[in-house]
PDB file of C-alpha atoms in Angstrom:
ATOM      1  CA  MET A   1       9.035 160.979 -59.979  1.00  0.00           C
ATOM      2  CA  LYS A   2      11.357 159.813 -56.967  1.00  0.00           C
ATOM      3  CA  ILE A   3      14.315 160.521 -59.031  1.00  0.00           C
ATOM      4  CA  PHE A   4      12.931 164.179 -59.807  1.00  0.00           C
ATOM      5  CA  LEU A   5      12.309 164.828 -55.770  1.00  0.00           C
ATOM      6  CA  LYS A   6      15.881 163.607 -55.212  1.00  0.00           C
ATOM      7  CA  ILE A   7      17.535 165.894 -57.781  1.00  0.00           C
ATOM      8  CA  ASN A   8      15.516 169.083 -56.290  1.00  0.00           C
ATOM      9  CA  ILE A   9      16.608 168.205 -52.880  1.00  0.00           C
ATOM     10  CA  LEU A  10      20.313 167.557 -53.866  1.00  0.00           C
ATOM     11  CA  LEU A  11      20.134 170.974 -55.688  1.00  0.00           C
ATOM     12  CA  VAL A  12      18.543 172.922 -52.820  1.00  0.00           C
ATOM     13  CA  VAL A  13      21.286 171.278 -50.380  1.00  0.00           C
ATOM     14  CA  CYS A  14      24.190 172.086 -52.861  1.00  0.00           C
ATOM     15  CA  THR A  15      22.731 175.858 -53.123  1.00  0.00           C
ATOM     16  CA  ILE A  16      22.621 176.328 -49.276  1.00  0.00           C
ATOM     17  CA  TRP A  17      26.121 174.658 -49.053  1.00  0.00           C
ATOM     18  CA  PHE A  18      27.717 176.806 -51.657  1.00  0.00           C
ATOM     19  CA  SER A  19      25.999 179.808 -50.688  1.00  0.00           C
ATOM     20  CA  CYS A  20      27.114 179.535 -47.023  1.00  0.00           C
ATOM     21  CA  SER A  21      30.699 179.225 -47.994  1.00  0.00           C
ATOM     22  CA  ILE A  22      31.223 181.968 -50.371  1.00  0.00           C
ATOM     23  CA  SER A  23      31.998 185.321 -48.962  1.00  0.00           C
ATOM     24  CA  TYR A  24      33.223 188.433 -50.563  1.00  0.00           C
ATOM     25  CA  LYS A  25      34.513 191.457 -49.079  1.00  0.00           C
ATOM     26  CA  PHE A  26      34.554 194.783 -50.733  1.00  0.00           C
ATOM     27  CA  ASN A  27      36.286 197.653 -49.287  1.00  0.00           C
ATOM     28  CA  GLY A  28      36.293 200.061 -52.184  1.00  0.00           C
ATOM     29  CA  ALA A  29      40.129 200.167 -52.459  1.00  0.00           C
ATOM     30  CA  SER A  30      41.960 199.598 -55.946  1.00  0.00           C
ATOM     31  CA  ILE A  31      45.760 199.915 -54.995  1.00  0.00           C
ATOM     32  CA  ASP A  32      48.631 198.332 -56.966  1.00  0.00           C
ATOM     33  CA  TYR A  33      50.347 196.785 -53.624  1.00  0.00           C
ATOM     34  CA  THR A  34      53.149 196.058 -56.050  1.00  0.00           C
ATOM     35  CA  LYS A  35      54.005 199.961 -56.412  1.00  0.00           C
ATOM     36  CA  VAL A  36      52.312 201.327 -53.118  1.00  0.00           C
ATOM     37  CA  THR A  37      53.068 199.633 -49.784  1.00  0.00           C
ATOM     38  CA  SER A  38      52.846 202.671 -47.280  1.00  0.00           C
ATOM     39  CA  ILE A  39      50.763 205.713 -46.677  1.00  0.00           C
ATOM     40  CA  SER A  40      52.105 208.621 -44.239  1.00  0.00           C
ATOM     41  CA  ILE A  41      49.428 210.592 -42.491  1.00  0.00           C
ATOM     42  CA  LYS A  42      50.185 213.841 -40.510  1.00  0.00           C
ATOM     43  CA  ASP A  43      48.103 215.269 -37.702  1.00  0.00           C
ATOM     44  CA  PHE A  44      45.421 217.609 -39.091  1.00  0.00           C
ATOM     45  CA  PRO A  45      45.619 220.586 -36.965  1.00  0.00           C
ATOM     46  CA  ASN A  46      42.451 222.485 -35.975  1.00  0.00           C
ATOM     47  CA  MET A  47      42.635 226.001 -37.724  1.00  0.00           C
ATOM     48  CA  ALA A  48      38.982 226.865 -37.290  1.00  0.00           C
ATOM     49  CA  ALA A  49      37.970 229.935 -35.352  1.00  0.00           C
ATOM     50  CA  LEU A  50      35.540 227.703 -33.169  1.00  0.00           C
ATOM     51  CA  VAL A  51      37.729 225.068 -31.445  1.00  0.00           C
ATOM     52  CA  TYR A  52      36.333 221.572 -30.265  1.00  0.00           C
ATOM     53  CA  ALA A  53      39.392 220.618 -28.546  1.00  0.00           C
ATOM     54  CA  PRO A  54      39.481 216.730 -29.092  1.00  0.00           C
ATOM     55  CA  LEU A  55      38.670 217.049 -32.977  1.00  0.00           C
ATOM     56  CA  THR A  56      42.314 217.100 -34.245  1.00  0.00           C
ATOM     57  CA  GLN A  57      43.321 213.637 -32.269  1.00  0.00           C
ATOM     58  CA  LYS A  58      39.813 212.313 -33.226  1.00  0.00           C
ATOM     59  CA  PHE A  59      40.032 213.154 -36.950  1.00  0.00           C
ATOM     60  CA  THR A  60      43.818 211.992 -37.347  1.00  0.00           C
ATOM     61  CA  GLU A  61      43.385 208.647 -35.540  1.00  0.00           C
ATOM     62  CA  GLU A  62      40.094 207.860 -37.409  1.00  0.00           C
ATOM     63  CA  LEU A  63      41.698 208.468 -40.664  1.00  0.00           C
ATOM     64  CA  LYS A  64      44.546 206.250 -39.893  1.00  0.00           C
ATOM     65  CA  ASP A  65      42.280 203.417 -38.482  1.00  0.00           C
ATOM     66  CA  LYS A  66      40.128 203.733 -42.020  1.00  0.00           C
ATOM     67  CA  TYR A  67      43.458 203.030 -44.106  1.00  0.00           C
ATOM     68  CA  THR A  68      44.663 200.389 -41.635  1.00  0.00           C
ATOM     69  CA  ARG A  69      41.422 198.395 -41.774  1.00  0.00           C
ATOM     70  CA  GLN A  70      40.584 198.637 -45.380  1.00  0.00           C
ATOM     71  CA  THR A  71      44.015 198.356 -46.994  1.00  0.00           C
ATOM     72  CA  LYS A  72      47.214 196.516 -46.652  1.00  0.00           C
ATOM     73  CA  LEU A  73      49.146 199.687 -46.458  1.00  0.00           C
ATOM     74  CA  LYS A  74      51.550 200.512 -43.732  1.00  0.00           C
ATOM     75  CA  VAL A  75      50.905 203.581 -41.920  1.00  0.00           C
ATOM     76  CA  LEU A  76      53.773 206.082 -41.294  1.00  0.00           C
ATOM     77  CA  ARG A  77      54.289 209.175 -39.830  1.00  0.00           C
ATOM     78  CA  GLU A  78      56.000 210.568 -42.914  1.00  0.00           C
ATOM     79  CA  ASN A  79      57.880 209.230 -46.070  1.00  0.00           C
ATOM     80  CA  GLY A  80      55.136 207.144 -47.403  1.00  0.00           C
ATOM     81  CA  ASP A  81      54.314 206.013 -50.963  1.00  0.00           C
ATOM     82  CA  LEU A  82      51.110 207.940 -50.414  1.00  0.00           C
ATOM     83  CA  ASP A  83      50.932 211.122 -48.400  1.00  0.00           C
ATOM     84  CA  LEU A  84      47.937 212.812 -46.708  1.00  0.00           C
ATOM     85  CA  GLU A  85      48.116 215.890 -44.808  1.00  0.00           C
ATOM     86  CA  GLY A  86      46.027 219.030 -44.129  1.00  0.00           C
ATOM     87  CA  GLU A  87      44.061 220.932 -41.662  1.00  0.00           C
ATOM     88  CA  ILE A  88      40.629 221.342 -40.098  1.00  0.00           C
ATOM     89  CA  ILE A  89      39.392 224.742 -41.559  1.00  0.00           C
ATOM     90  CA  ASN A  90      36.069 225.066 -40.374  1.00  0.00           C
ATOM     91  CA  TYR A  91      33.916 224.117 -37.395  1.00  0.00           C
ATOM     92  CA  THR A  92      30.696 225.999 -37.564  1.00  0.00           C
ATOM     93  CA  LEU A  93      27.365 226.106 -36.046  1.00  0.00           C
ATOM     94  CA  THR A  94      24.386 227.508 -38.139  1.00  0.00           C
ATOM     95  CA  PRO A  95      20.901 228.132 -37.227  1.00  0.00           C
ATOM     96  CA  GLN A  96      18.489 226.341 -39.711  1.00  0.00           C
ATOM     97  CA  ALA A  97      14.836 226.131 -38.823  1.00  0.00           C
ATOM     98  CA  VAL A  98      13.653 229.388 -37.441  1.00  0.00           C
ATOM     99  CA  LYS A  99      10.574 229.177 -35.115  1.00  0.00           C
ATOM    100  CA  GLU A 100       7.858 231.999 -34.915  1.00  0.00           C
ATOM    101  CA  ASP A 101       9.511 233.486 -31.930  1.00  0.00           C
ATOM    102  CA  ALA A 102      12.753 234.207 -33.989  1.00  0.00           C
ATOM    103  CA  TYR A 103      14.740 231.468 -32.240  1.00  0.00           C
ATOM    104  CA  ALA A 104      16.041 228.236 -34.266  1.00  0.00           C
ATOM    105  CA  SER A 105      14.657 225.063 -33.531  1.00  0.00           C
ATOM    106  CA  GLN A 106      17.456 223.331 -35.436  1.00  0.00           C
ATOM    107  CA  THR A 107      21.350 224.081 -35.534  1.00  0.00           C
ATOM    108  CA  ARG A 108      23.591 222.720 -38.139  1.00  0.00           C
ATOM    109  CA  LEU A 109      27.301 221.538 -37.266  1.00  0.00           C
ATOM    110  CA  THR A 110      29.573 221.589 -40.158  1.00  0.00           C
ATOM    111  CA  ILE A 111      33.102 220.431 -40.241  1.00  0.00           C
ATOM    112  CA  THR A 112      35.388 221.153 -43.324  1.00  0.00           C
ATOM    113  CA  VAL A 113      38.707 219.743 -44.050  1.00  0.00           C
ATOM    114  CA  ARG A 114      41.377 220.637 -46.519  1.00  0.00           C
ATOM    115  CA  VAL A 115      43.453 217.773 -47.898  1.00  0.00           C
ATOM    116  CA  ARG A 116      46.773 217.608 -49.614  1.00  0.00           C
ATOM    117  CA  TYR A 117      47.376 214.131 -51.296  1.00  0.00           C
ATOM    118  CA  THR A 118      50.677 213.092 -52.826  1.00  0.00           C
ATOM    119  CA  ASN A 119      51.187 209.851 -54.709  1.00  0.00           C
ATOM    120  CA  ASN A 120      54.848 209.589 -54.890  1.00  0.00           C
ATOM    121  CA  THR A 121      54.741 206.974 -57.331  1.00  0.00           C
ATOM    122  CA  ASN A 122      52.263 208.661 -59.644  1.00  0.00           C
ATOM    123  CA  SER A 123      52.046 212.307 -59.259  1.00  0.00           C
ATOM    124  CA  GLU A 124      49.344 212.597 -61.839  1.00  0.00           C
ATOM    125  CA  GLU A 125      46.880 211.663 -58.799  1.00  0.00           C
ATOM    126  CA  ASP A 126      48.161 214.483 -56.479  1.00  0.00           C
ATOM    127  CA  PHE A 127      45.302 216.751 -55.389  1.00  0.00           C
ATOM    128  CA  GLU A 128      44.409 219.425 -52.917  1.00  0.00           C
ATOM    129  CA  GLN A 129      40.678 219.455 -52.199  1.00  0.00           C
ATOM    130  CA  THR A 130      38.203 220.623 -49.249  1.00  0.00           C
ATOM    131  CA  PHE A 131      35.854 217.903 -47.916  1.00  0.00           C
ATOM    132  CA  SER A 132      32.714 218.945 -45.635  1.00  0.00           C
ATOM    133  CA  ALA A 133      29.924 217.464 -44.055  1.00  0.00           C
ATOM    134  CA  TYR A 134      27.265 218.560 -41.590  1.00  0.00           C
ATOM    135  CA  GLN A 135      24.666 217.088 -38.954  1.00  0.00           C
ATOM    136  CA  ASP A 136      21.619 218.913 -37.816  1.00  0.00           C
ATOM    137  CA  PHE A 137      20.477 218.850 -34.184  1.00  0.00           C
ATOM    138  CA  SER A 138      17.383 219.928 -32.370  1.00  0.00           C
ATOM    139  CA  ASN A 139      17.932 222.962 -30.060  1.00  0.00           C
ATOM    140  CA  ASP A 140      16.433 220.917 -27.227  1.00  0.00           C
ATOM    141  CA  ASN A 141      19.951 219.729 -26.668  1.00  0.00           C
ATOM    142  CA  THR A 142      23.170 222.216 -26.332  1.00  0.00           C
ATOM    143  CA  ILE A 143      26.309 221.788 -28.531  1.00  0.00           C
ATOM    144  CA  GLU A 144      28.090 220.364 -25.390  1.00  0.00           C
ATOM    145  CA  GLN A 145      25.391 217.787 -25.122  1.00  0.00           C
ATOM    146  CA  VAL A 146      25.580 216.468 -28.797  1.00  0.00           C
ATOM    147  CA  GLN A 147      29.038 217.517 -30.113  1.00  0.00           C
ATOM    148  CA  ASP A 148      30.771 214.257 -29.397  1.00  0.00           C
ATOM    149  CA  GLN A 149      28.215 212.151 -31.281  1.00  0.00           C
ATOM    150  CA  LEU A 150      27.646 214.543 -34.329  1.00  0.00           C
ATOM    151  CA  SER A 151      31.517 215.173 -34.677  1.00  0.00           C
ATOM    152  CA  GLN A 152      32.008 211.464 -34.807  1.00  0.00           C
ATOM    153  CA  GLU A 153      29.443 211.025 -37.572  1.00  0.00           C
ATOM    154  CA  ILE A 154      30.717 214.036 -39.408  1.00  0.00           C
ATOM    155  CA  ILE A 155      34.361 212.549 -39.169  1.00  0.00           C
ATOM    156  CA  LYS A 156      33.212 209.278 -40.416  1.00  0.00           C
ATOM    157  CA  GLU A 157      31.486 210.778 -43.482  1.00  0.00           C
ATOM    158  CA  ILE A 158      34.553 213.132 -44.340  1.00  0.00           C
ATOM    159  CA  ILE A 159      36.893 210.184 -43.939  1.00  0.00           C
ATOM    160  CA  ASP A 160      34.863 208.016 -46.284  1.00  0.00           C
ATOM    161  CA  GLN A 161      34.963 210.664 -48.833  1.00  0.00           C
ATOM    162  CA  ILE A 162      38.848 211.172 -48.348  1.00  0.00           C
ATOM    163  CA  PHE A 163      39.325 207.591 -48.673  1.00  0.00           C
ATOM    164  CA  ASN A 164      37.288 207.196 -51.956  1.00  0.00           C
ATOM    165  CA  GLN A 165      38.997 210.150 -53.425  1.00  0.00           C
ATOM    166  CA  THR A 166      42.580 208.763 -52.709  1.00  0.00           C
ATOM    167  CA  VAL A 167      42.555 205.047 -53.180  1.00  0.00           C
ATOM    168  CA  ALA A 168      39.140 204.017 -54.430  1.00  0.00           C
ATOM    169  CA  ASN A 169      39.435 205.451 -57.772  1.00  0.00           C
ATOM    170  CA  TRP A 170      36.138 205.349 -58.618  1.00  0.00           C
TER     171      TRP A 170
END
């Protein structure tokens, strides 16, 4: 009986030891780094009718940060193995839930970005596509009070969509 107890204790200790020492990081990217070493990301100008001044810089910098953090690609201004460019084409506010007094109790902020992706090592992967995301907010707040936070959340979602479409190959 003592040997059985010792074996069980040894198994528990080994399990804890190995489970603490094994780590796996999944970033979703499936890139052949022998063929692709760089990505060029141009500024995404704001072409929307309603303009939120910091949107271009926030979007472009967050996009570059995503590829820097989650890939080994060198981010360049131009002439990368992969090329991303486009423009912000929509920044709109739309009333959502209308109350009995005919005023909206919620508003939706939507951002839409047109992206042109070129893979200079495999032109079959090239595309032009529109990505969009939105966040709703209560009309207890003005857009000026919430647009920094909401735009940051929307930007993150759109960038995740772009990243998955370009290098995740799911």
